[in-house]
mmCIF file of C-alpha atoms in Angstrom:
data_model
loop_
_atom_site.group_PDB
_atom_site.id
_atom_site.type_symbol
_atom_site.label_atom_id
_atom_site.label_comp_id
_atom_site.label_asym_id
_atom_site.label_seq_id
_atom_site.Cartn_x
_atom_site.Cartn_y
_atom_site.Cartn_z
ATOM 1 C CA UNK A 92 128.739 -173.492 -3.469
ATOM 2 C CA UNK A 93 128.061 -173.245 -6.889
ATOM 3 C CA UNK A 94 130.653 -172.151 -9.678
ATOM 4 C CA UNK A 95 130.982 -169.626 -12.282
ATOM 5 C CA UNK A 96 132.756 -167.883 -14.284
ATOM 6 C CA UNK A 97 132.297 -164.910 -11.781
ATOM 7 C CA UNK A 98 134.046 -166.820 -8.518
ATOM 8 C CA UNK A 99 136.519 -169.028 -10.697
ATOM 9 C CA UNK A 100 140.139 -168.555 -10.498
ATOM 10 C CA UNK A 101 141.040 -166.831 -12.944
ATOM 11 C CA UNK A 102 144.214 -166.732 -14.940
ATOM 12 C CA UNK A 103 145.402 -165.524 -18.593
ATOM 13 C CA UNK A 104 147.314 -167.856 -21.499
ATOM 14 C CA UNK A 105 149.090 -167.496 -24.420
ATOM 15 C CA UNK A 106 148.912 -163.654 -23.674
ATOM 16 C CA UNK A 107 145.240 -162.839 -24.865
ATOM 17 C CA UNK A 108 143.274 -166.268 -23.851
ATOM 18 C CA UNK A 109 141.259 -166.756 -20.688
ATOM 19 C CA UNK A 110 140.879 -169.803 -18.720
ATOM 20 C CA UNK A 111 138.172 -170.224 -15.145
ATOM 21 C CA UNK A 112 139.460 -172.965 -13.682
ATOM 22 C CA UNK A 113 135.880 -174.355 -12.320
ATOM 23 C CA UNK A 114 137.029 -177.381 -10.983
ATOM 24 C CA UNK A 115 140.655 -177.927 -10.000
ATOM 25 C CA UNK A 116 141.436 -181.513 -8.603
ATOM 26 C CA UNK A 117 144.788 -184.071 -8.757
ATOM 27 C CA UNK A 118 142.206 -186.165 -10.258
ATOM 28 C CA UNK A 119 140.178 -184.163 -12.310
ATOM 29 C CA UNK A 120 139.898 -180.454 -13.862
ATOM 30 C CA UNK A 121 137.149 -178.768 -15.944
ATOM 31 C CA UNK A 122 138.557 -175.427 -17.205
ATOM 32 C CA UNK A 123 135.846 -172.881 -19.158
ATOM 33 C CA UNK A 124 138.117 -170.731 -21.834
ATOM 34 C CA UNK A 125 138.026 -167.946 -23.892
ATOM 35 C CA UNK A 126 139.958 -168.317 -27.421
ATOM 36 C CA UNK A 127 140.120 -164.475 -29.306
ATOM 37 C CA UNK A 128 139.957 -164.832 -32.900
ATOM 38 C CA UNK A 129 143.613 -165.845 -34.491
ATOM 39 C CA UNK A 130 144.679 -167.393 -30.999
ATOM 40 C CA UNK A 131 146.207 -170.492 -31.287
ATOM 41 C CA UNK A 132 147.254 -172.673 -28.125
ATOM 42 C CA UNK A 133 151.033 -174.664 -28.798
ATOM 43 C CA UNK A 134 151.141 -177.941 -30.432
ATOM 44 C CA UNK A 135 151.520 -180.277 -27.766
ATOM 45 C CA UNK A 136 150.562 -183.699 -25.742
ATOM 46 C CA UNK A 137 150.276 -184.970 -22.228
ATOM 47 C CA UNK A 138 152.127 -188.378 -20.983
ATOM 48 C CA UNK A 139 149.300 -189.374 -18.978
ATOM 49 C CA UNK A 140 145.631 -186.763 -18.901
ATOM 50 C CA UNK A 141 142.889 -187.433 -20.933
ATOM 51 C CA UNK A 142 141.533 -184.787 -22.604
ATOM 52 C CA UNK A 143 137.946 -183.557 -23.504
ATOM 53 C CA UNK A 144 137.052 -180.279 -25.413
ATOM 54 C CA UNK A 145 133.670 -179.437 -25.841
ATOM 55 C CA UNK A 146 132.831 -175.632 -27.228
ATOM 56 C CA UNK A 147 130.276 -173.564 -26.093
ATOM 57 C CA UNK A 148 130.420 -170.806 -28.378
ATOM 58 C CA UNK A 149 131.800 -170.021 -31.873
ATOM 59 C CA UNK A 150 133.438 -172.263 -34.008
ATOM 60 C CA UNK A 151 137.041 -173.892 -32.936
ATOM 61 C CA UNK A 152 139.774 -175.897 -35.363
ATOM 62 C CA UNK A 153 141.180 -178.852 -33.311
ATOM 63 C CA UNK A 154 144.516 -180.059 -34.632
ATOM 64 C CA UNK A 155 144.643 -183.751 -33.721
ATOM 65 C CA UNK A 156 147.645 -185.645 -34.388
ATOM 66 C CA UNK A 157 148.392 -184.028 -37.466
ATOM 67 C CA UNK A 158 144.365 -183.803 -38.481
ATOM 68 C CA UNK A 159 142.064 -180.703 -38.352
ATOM 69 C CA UNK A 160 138.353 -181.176 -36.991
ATOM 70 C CA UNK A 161 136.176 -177.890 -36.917
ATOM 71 C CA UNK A 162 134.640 -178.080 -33.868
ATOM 72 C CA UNK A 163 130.744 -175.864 -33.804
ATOM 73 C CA UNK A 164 129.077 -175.115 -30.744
ATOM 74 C CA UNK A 165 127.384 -177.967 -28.480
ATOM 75 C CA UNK A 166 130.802 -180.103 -30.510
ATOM 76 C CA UNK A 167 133.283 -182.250 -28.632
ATOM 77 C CA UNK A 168 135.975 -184.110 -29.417
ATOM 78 C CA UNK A 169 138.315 -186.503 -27.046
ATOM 79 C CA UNK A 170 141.625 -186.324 -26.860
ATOM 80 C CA UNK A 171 144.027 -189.432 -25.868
ATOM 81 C CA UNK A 172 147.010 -189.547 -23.814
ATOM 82 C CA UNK A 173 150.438 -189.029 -26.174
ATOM 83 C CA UNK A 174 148.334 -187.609 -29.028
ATOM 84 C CA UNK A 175 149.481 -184.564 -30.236
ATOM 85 C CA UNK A 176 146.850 -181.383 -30.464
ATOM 86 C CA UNK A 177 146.076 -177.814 -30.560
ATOM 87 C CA UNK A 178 143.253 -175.732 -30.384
ATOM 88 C CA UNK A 179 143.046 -172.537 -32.582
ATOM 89 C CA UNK A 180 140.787 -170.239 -33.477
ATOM 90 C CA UNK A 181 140.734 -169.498 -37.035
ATOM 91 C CA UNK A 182 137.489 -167.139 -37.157
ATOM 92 C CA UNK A 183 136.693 -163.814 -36.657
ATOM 93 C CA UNK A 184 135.013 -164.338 -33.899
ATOM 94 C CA UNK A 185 136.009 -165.100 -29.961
ATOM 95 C CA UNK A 186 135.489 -169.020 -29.149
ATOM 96 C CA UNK A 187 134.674 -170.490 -25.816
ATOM 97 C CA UNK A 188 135.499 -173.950 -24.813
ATOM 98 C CA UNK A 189 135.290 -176.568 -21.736
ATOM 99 C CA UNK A 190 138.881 -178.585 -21.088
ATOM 100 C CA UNK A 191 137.773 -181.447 -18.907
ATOM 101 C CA UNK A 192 141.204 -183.279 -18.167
ATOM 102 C CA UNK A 193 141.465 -186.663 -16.077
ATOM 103 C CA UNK A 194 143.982 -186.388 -14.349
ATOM 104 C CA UNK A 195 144.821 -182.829 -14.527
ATOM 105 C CA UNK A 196 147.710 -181.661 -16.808
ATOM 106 C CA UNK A 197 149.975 -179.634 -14.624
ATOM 107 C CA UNK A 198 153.382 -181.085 -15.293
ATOM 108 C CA UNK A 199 151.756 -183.323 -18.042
ATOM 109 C CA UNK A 200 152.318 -181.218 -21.039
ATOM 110 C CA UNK A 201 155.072 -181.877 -23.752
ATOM 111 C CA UNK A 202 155.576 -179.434 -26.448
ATOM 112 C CA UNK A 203 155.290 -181.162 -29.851
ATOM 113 C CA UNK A 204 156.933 -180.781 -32.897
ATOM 114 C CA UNK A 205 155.214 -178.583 -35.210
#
């Protein structure tokens, strides 16, 4: 079957983002999110999943261990196990974004200090 955005779960963040989980596996997840303009995800790092953000549209600002890469669209940028990150959005406009974590994060995040 394929996947979409239409037949993904579904689920809100941070209060305004959206996230389609379009694949959801122990051993790997791709997540497709939305980012509204002035939405910023908490600082933070994960003990063991690797990370990969890649937008799709709009521009994102990737905090990575203290610096900021601007990331356009068809842009990705990897993200290591214990490095601390966050992804804002810092335009005007709404950003969208693939998180492809190996393994998946769920009880892998650890709020960093700001």
């Amino acid at each position: 079957m394929k996947t979409s955005k239409q037949n993904a779960e579904h689920y809100i963040w941070g209060e305004v983002c959206d996230g389609w989980h379009l694949v959801k596996r122990e051993e790997l997840s791709v997540i497709h999110e939305r980012m509204p303009a002035g939405a910023a995800e908490v600082r933070h790092y994960h003990v063991h999943a690797r990370q990969f953000f890649f937008v799709l549209s709009g521009i994102a600002e990737l905090e990575l261990d203290g610096e900021s890469v601007m990331l356009q669209a068809q842009e990705g940028l990897e993200v290591p196990p214990g490095i601390p990150h966050q992804m804002k959005n810092t335009t005007d406009k709404d950003v969208e974004f693939l998180v492809i974590s190996h393994p998946q994060t769920r009880g892998d995040r650890v709020v960093a200090p700001s």
